[in-house]
Amino acid sequence: MNSNAWTRKLEQVGALNPDDKLLLDKLVTPSWRYRAEEDIIRAGDTPTHVNVILNGWACRYKILRNGQRQILALLLPGDICDLTVFLLRAMDHTIGSLTETTVAKVSPEDILSIIASRPNLTQSLWWSSLQDESVLREWIVGLGRRDAYERTAHLLYEIYLRLKGIGLVDDDSFSLPMTQAQLSDILGLTNVHLNRVLQRMRTENLIVLRGKSMHFPNVALIRAAAAFDPDYLHLKNSD
Amino acid sequence: MIPKYFFDLDGHDPDDTGEDLTDALEARKAAIELLGQVLEDDPMYALQGHWRVTISDRLRRQLYTVSVVVESTATVLGRE
């Protein structure tokens, strides 16, 4: 796997020409490293760069007055946070690492230059933004209408497909470097409730979870449990 | 009626769904397994002070507490 995660993500919607790939390689250097659970940019900060996740997992989140955290989006390698964020005066949420994470910081000038002169790459970037929005819509449906079991299965299967698209799934196994507490903050479940749901999934052979490694013994089974329709990911070739 | 038990992890939201189990001894076993899984999932959990599960019955009467205690041994540390 020679290309960076950003290139691999954008190539899901269509091949990039060699010049565009060279540019993306240039834009992701240098990169910044963050420890696990470290904020990359906080609510209220003025965004000056576009953060691109190269390695590791991050998230968007908000903290409520009672101290509870709600994770609003999962940011995986190749994800951009957000393409035109520099238009905002201040962030309305925080972006923080969940694991050790490597991030590229792309300047507004570079983004605007791409939009002005590289239509092919621009379309891929817009697709990436549209996918972010459609994932958010799907998460709203999950939080509002899916029960804990289906919501959890849906999230795990979505993660599987998103990672598969960037070459990070091997034989239906992938790294899930999150704690159950972090997953609970996405799913809006208590830690204990999530633990029960995962136990049930293990018993039903939907998942094999060993440490931070997730395996789906039967992909069709978890897809059915999630009632998953991949259309919202707008992938060229969904599972 | 199958008894329902609630498992509250220290430092986390209270258990809002509970679990149907045969009796209090089954609940105690389940709590031990739960804490083991949580610690395996996040070994730092014990060092953050959130190392206790309290088991309550359906009326929220506390029955058991299962704890993991991390102790340092001063003499061992002194030799390092």
Coordinates of C-alpha atoms in Angstrom, one line a residue:
Chain A
M1 CA 0.0 0.0 0.0
N2 CA 2.0 3.0 -1.3
S3 CA -0.5 5.8 -1.4
N4 CA -1.4 7.9 1.6
A5 CA -4.8 7.4 3.2
W6 CA -6.3 10.6 1.8
T7 CA -5.5 9.5 -1.7
R8 CA -6.9 6.0 -1.1
K9 CA -10.1 7.6 0.3
L10 CA -10.6 9.9 -2.6
E11 CA -10.0 7.1 -5.1
Q12 CA -13.1 5.3 -3.9
V13 CA -15.1 7.6 -6.1
G14 CA -12.9 7.6 -9.1
A15 CA -9.2 7.3 -10.2
L16 CA -7.0 10.3 -9.6
N17 CA -4.5 11.3 -12.2
P18 CA -0.8 11.0 -11.3
D19 CA -0.4 14.8 -10.9
D20 CA -3.3 15.0 -8.4
K21 CA -1.8 12.1 -6.4
L22 CA 1.6 13.8 -6.3
L23 CA 0.0 17.0 -5.0
L24 CA -1.8 15.1 -2.3
D25 CA 1.4 13.4 -1.3
K26 CA 3.0 16.8 -1.0
L27 CA 0.1 18.3 1.0
V28 CA 0.2 15.6 3.7
T29 CA 3.8 16.5 4.6
P30 CA 4.7 17.5 7.2
S31 CA 2.3 15.8 9.6
W32 CA 1.4 16.2 13.3
R33 CA 1.2 13.5 15.8
Y34 CA -1.4 13.4 18.6
R35 CA -1.6 11.2 21.7
A36 CA -4.8 9.2 22.3
E37 CA -7.7 11.4 23.6
E38 CA -5.9 14.6 22.7
D39 CA -7.8 17.6 21.2
I40 CA -6.8 18.5 17.7
I41 CA -9.0 21.7 17.5
R42 CA -11.5 22.8 20.2
A43 CA -14.9 24.3 20.1
G44 CA -14.5 28.0 20.0
D45 CA -11.1 27.9 18.3
T46 CA -10.6 29.7 15.0
P47 CA -9.9 27.1 12.3
T48 CA -6.8 28.0 10.3
H49 CA -6.1 24.8 8.5
V50 CA -8.0 21.8 7.1
N51 CA -7.1 18.7 9.2
V52 CA -6.7 15.4 7.3
I53 CA -6.5 12.2 9.2
L54 CA -3.6 10.1 7.9
N55 CA -3.3 7.5 10.6
G56 CA -5.3 6.6 13.7
W57 CA -8.9 7.4 14.6
A58 CA -10.3 10.7 15.7
C59 CA -13.8 12.1 16.3
R60 CA -16.0 15.1 16.4
Y61 CA -17.6 15.6 19.8
K62 CA -19.4 17.9 22.2
I63 CA -19.5 17.8 25.9
L64 CA -22.8 18.5 27.7
R65 CA -23.2 20.5 30.9
N66 CA -23.4 17.2 32.9
G67 CA -20.0 16.2 31.5
Q68 CA -21.3 13.5 29.2
R69 CA -19.7 13.3 25.8
Q70 CA -21.6 12.8 22.6
I71 CA -19.4 11.8 19.6
L72 CA -20.9 13.2 16.5
A73 CA -18.7 11.6 13.9
L74 CA -15.9 9.1 13.6
L75 CA -12.9 10.3 11.6
L76 CA -10.9 7.5 10.0
P77 CA -7.7 7.6 7.9
G78 CA -8.3 9.7 4.8
D79 CA -11.1 11.7 6.3
I80 CA -11.0 15.5 6.0
C81 CA -12.3 17.7 8.8
D82 CA -13.8 19.8 6.9
L83 CA -13.0 20.9 3.4
T84 CA -13.9 24.6 3.9
V85 CA -13.7 24.9 7.6
F86 CA -11.6 28.0 7.3
L87 CA -14.7 29.9 6.3
L88 CA -15.9 29.6 9.9
R89 CA -15.1 32.2 12.5
A90 CA -15.0 29.6 15.3
M91 CA -15.5 25.8 15.7
D92 CA -18.9 24.7 17.0
H93 CA -17.5 21.3 18.1
T94 CA -14.2 19.8 19.1
I95 CA -12.1 17.4 17.0
G96 CA -10.1 15.1 19.1
S97 CA -8.0 11.9 18.7
L98 CA -9.4 8.6 20.0
T99 CA -6.1 6.8 19.4
E100 CA -2.6 7.9 18.6
T101 CA -3.3 9.9 15.4
T102 CA -1.3 11.5 12.6
V103 CA -2.8 14.5 11.0
A104 CA -1.9 16.7 8.0
K105 CA -2.8 20.4 8.2
V106 CA -3.6 21.7 4.7
S107 CA -3.7 25.5 4.3
P108 CA -6.8 27.3 3.0
E109 CA -4.6 28.6 0.1
D110 CA -3.8 25.0 -1.0
I111 CA -7.5 24.1 -0.9
L112 CA -8.6 27.1 -2.8
S113 CA -5.9 26.5 -5.4
I114 CA -7.1 23.0 -5.9
I115 CA -10.7 24.2 -6.4
A116 CA -9.5 26.8 -8.9
S117 CA -7.3 24.6 -11.0
R118 CA -8.0 20.9 -10.5
P119 CA -11.6 20.0 -11.3
N120 CA -11.2 16.3 -11.0
L121 CA -9.6 16.4 -7.6
T122 CA -12.2 19.0 -6.5
Q123 CA -15.0 16.7 -7.4
S124 CA -13.5 14.0 -5.3
L125 CA -13.1 16.4 -2.4
W126 CA -16.7 17.4 -2.7
W127 CA -17.8 13.8 -2.7
S128 CA -15.9 13.3 0.5
S129 CA -17.8 16.1 2.1
L130 CA -21.1 14.8 0.9
Q131 CA -20.3 11.4 2.3
D132 CA -19.6 13.0 5.7
E133 CA -23.0 14.6 5.6
S134 CA -24.8 11.5 4.6
V135 CA -23.1 9.5 7.3
L136 CA -24.3 12.1 9.8
R137 CA -27.9 11.8 8.5
E138 CA -27.7 8.0 8.9
W139 CA -26.4 8.4 12.5
I140 CA -29.3 10.6 13.3
V141 CA -31.7 7.9 12.1
G142 CA -29.7 5.4 14.2
L143 CA -29.9 7.4 17.4
G144 CA -33.5 8.2 16.9
R145 CA -35.0 5.0 15.7
R146 CA -32.8 2.0 15.9
D147 CA -32.7 -0.1 19.0
A148 CA -29.3 -0.6 20.8
Y149 CA -28.6 -3.9 19.0
E150 CA -29.3 -2.8 15.5
R151 CA -27.6 0.6 16.1
T152 CA -24.4 -1.2 17.3
A153 CA -24.4 -3.6 14.4
H154 CA -25.0 -0.8 12.0
L155 CA -22.1 1.2 13.3
L156 CA -19.7 -1.8 13.3
Y157 CA -20.7 -2.6 9.7
E158 CA -20.3 1.0 8.6
I159 CA -16.8 1.1 10.1
Y160 CA -16.0 -2.2 8.3
L161 CA -17.1 -0.8 4.9
R162 CA -15.3 2.6 5.4
L163 CA -12.1 0.8 6.3
K164 CA -12.5 -1.7 3.5
G165 CA -12.6 1.2 1.1
I166 CA -9.2 2.4 2.1
G167 CA -7.6 -1.1 2.2
L168 CA -7.7 -1.6 6.0
V169 CA -9.7 -4.7 6.2
D170 CA -8.1 -8.1 5.8
D171 CA -10.2 -11.2 5.5
D172 CA -13.2 -9.6 7.1
S173 CA -11.0 -8.5 10.1
F174 CA -10.0 -5.0 11.1
S175 CA -8.5 -3.1 13.9
L176 CA -11.1 -1.5 16.2
P177 CA -8.8 0.6 18.4
M178 CA -11.6 2.1 20.5
T179 CA -12.6 1.4 24.1
Q180 CA -16.2 0.4 24.8
A181 CA -16.6 3.7 26.6
Q182 CA -15.7 5.5 23.4
L183 CA -18.1 3.4 21.4
S184 CA -20.8 4.1 24.0
D185 CA -20.2 7.8 23.4
I186 CA -21.0 7.3 19.7
L187 CA -24.0 5.1 20.3
G188 CA -25.6 7.0 23.1
L189 CA -25.6 3.9 25.3
T190 CA -24.3 3.3 28.7
N191 CA -21.1 1.3 28.9
V192 CA -22.9 -1.6 30.6
H193 CA -25.6 -1.7 28.0
L194 CA -23.1 -1.8 25.2
N195 CA -21.2 -4.5 26.9
R196 CA -24.5 -6.6 27.0
V197 CA -25.1 -5.9 23.3
L198 CA -21.6 -7.0 22.4
Q199 CA -21.9 -10.1 24.5
R200 CA -25.1 -11.0 22.6
M201 CA -23.4 -10.4 19.3
R202 CA -20.6 -12.7 20.4
T203 CA -23.0 -15.4 21.4
E204 CA -24.8 -15.1 18.1
N205 CA -21.5 -15.4 16.2
L206 CA -22.0 -12.0 14.6
I207 CA -18.6 -10.8 15.9
V208 CA -15.3 -12.1 17.2
L209 CA -13.7 -9.4 19.3
R210 CA -10.2 -10.1 20.6
G211 CA -8.6 -7.1 22.2
K212 CA -8.7 -4.4 19.5
S213 CA -9.2 -6.8 16.6
M214 CA -12.7 -7.3 15.2
H215 CA -13.6 -10.1 12.9
F216 CA -17.0 -10.8 11.2
P217 CA -17.3 -14.6 10.9
N218 CA -20.2 -14.1 8.5
V219 CA -20.5 -10.7 6.9
A220 CA -24.0 -11.3 5.7
L221 CA -25.1 -12.1 9.2
I222 CA -24.1 -8.7 10.7
R223 CA -25.3 -6.9 7.6
A224 CA -28.7 -8.4 8.1
A225 CA -28.7 -7.7 11.9
A226 CA -27.9 -4.0 11.0
A227 CA -30.6 -3.9 8.2
F228 CA -27.7 -2.2 6.4
D229 CA -28.3 -0.3 3.1
P230 CA -24.9 0.9 1.9
D231 CA -26.3 3.5 -0.5
Y232 CA -25.7 6.3 2.0
L233 CA -22.0 5.8 1.8
H234 CA -22.1 6.6 -2.0
L235 CA -19.3 4.2 -2.7
K236 CA -18.5 3.2 -6.2
N237 CA -18.5 -0.5 -5.3
S238 CA -20.2 -1.1 -1.9
D239 CA -20.3 -4.6 -0.3
Chain B
M1 CA -41.1 -13.3 37.8
I2 CA -37.4 -13.4 36.8
P3 CA -35.4 -11.0 38.9
K4 CA -33.8 -8.0 37.2
Y5 CA -30.5 -6.7 38.4
F6 CA -28.7 -3.4 37.6
F7 CA -24.9 -3.0 37.3
D8 CA -23.6 0.5 37.9
L9 CA -20.0 1.1 36.9
D10 CA -18.3 3.8 39.0
G11 CA -17.7 7.0 37.0
H12 CA -20.1 6.0 34.3
D13 CA -23.8 6.5 33.6
P14 CA -26.1 4.3 35.7
D15 CA -27.3 1.0 34.1
D16 CA -30.6 2.0 32.5
T17 CA -31.7 -1.4 31.2
G18 CA -30.7 -4.0 33.7
E19 CA -30.4 -7.7 33.1
D20 CA -32.7 -10.7 33.9
L21 CA -30.8 -13.2 36.0
T22 CA -31.7 -16.2 38.1
D23 CA -30.7 -14.9 41.4
A24 CA -28.3 -12.6 43.3
L25 CA -25.4 -15.0 43.0
E26 CA -25.7 -15.1 39.2
A27 CA -25.7 -11.3 39.3
R28 CA -22.5 -11.3 41.3
K29 CA -20.9 -13.6 38.8
A30 CA -22.1 -11.4 35.9
A31 CA -20.7 -8.3 37.7
I32 CA -17.3 -10.0 38.0
E33 CA -17.3 -10.9 34.3
L34 CA -18.4 -7.4 33.4
L35 CA -15.6 -5.7 35.3
G36 CA -13.1 -8.2 33.9
Q37 CA -14.3 -7.3 30.3
V38 CA -14.2 -3.6 31.0
L39 CA -10.7 -3.9 32.4
E40 CA -9.5 -6.0 29.5
D41 CA -11.0 -3.5 27.1
D42 CA -9.4 -0.5 28.8
P43 CA -6.6 -1.5 31.3
M44 CA -6.2 2.1 32.3
Y45 CA -9.8 2.0 33.6
A46 CA -8.6 0.7 37.0
L47 CA -6.0 3.6 37.3
Q48 CA -8.6 6.2 36.5
G49 CA -10.4 5.3 39.8
H50 CA -13.4 3.8 38.0
W51 CA -12.9 0.3 39.3
R52 CA -16.2 -0.6 41.0
V53 CA -19.4 -2.2 39.9
T54 CA -22.4 -2.0 42.2
I55 CA -25.2 -4.5 41.8
S56 CA -28.7 -3.5 42.7
D57 CA -32.0 -5.3 42.5
R58 CA -35.0 -3.9 40.5
L59 CA -35.9 -1.6 43.4
R60 CA -32.4 -0.2 43.2
R61 CA -31.4 -1.7 46.6
Q62 CA -27.7 -2.3 46.6
L63 CA -26.7 -6.0 47.0
Y64 CA -23.0 -6.3 46.2
T65 CA -20.0 -4.2 45.2
V66 CA -17.3 -5.8 43.0
S67 CA -14.0 -3.8 43.1
V68 CA -10.6 -4.0 41.5
V69 CA -7.9 -2.5 43.7
V70 CA -4.5 -1.3 42.4
E71 CA -1.9 -1.2 45.1
S72 CA 1.7 -0.2 44.9
T73 CA 4.3 -1.9 46.9
A74 CA 6.8 0.7 48.2
T75 CA 9.7 -1.7 48.8
V76 CA 9.6 -3.1 45.3
L77 CA 9.5 0.4 43.7
G78 CA 12.4 1.5 45.9
R79 CA 14.6 -1.2 44.5
E80 CA 14.1 -0.1 40.9

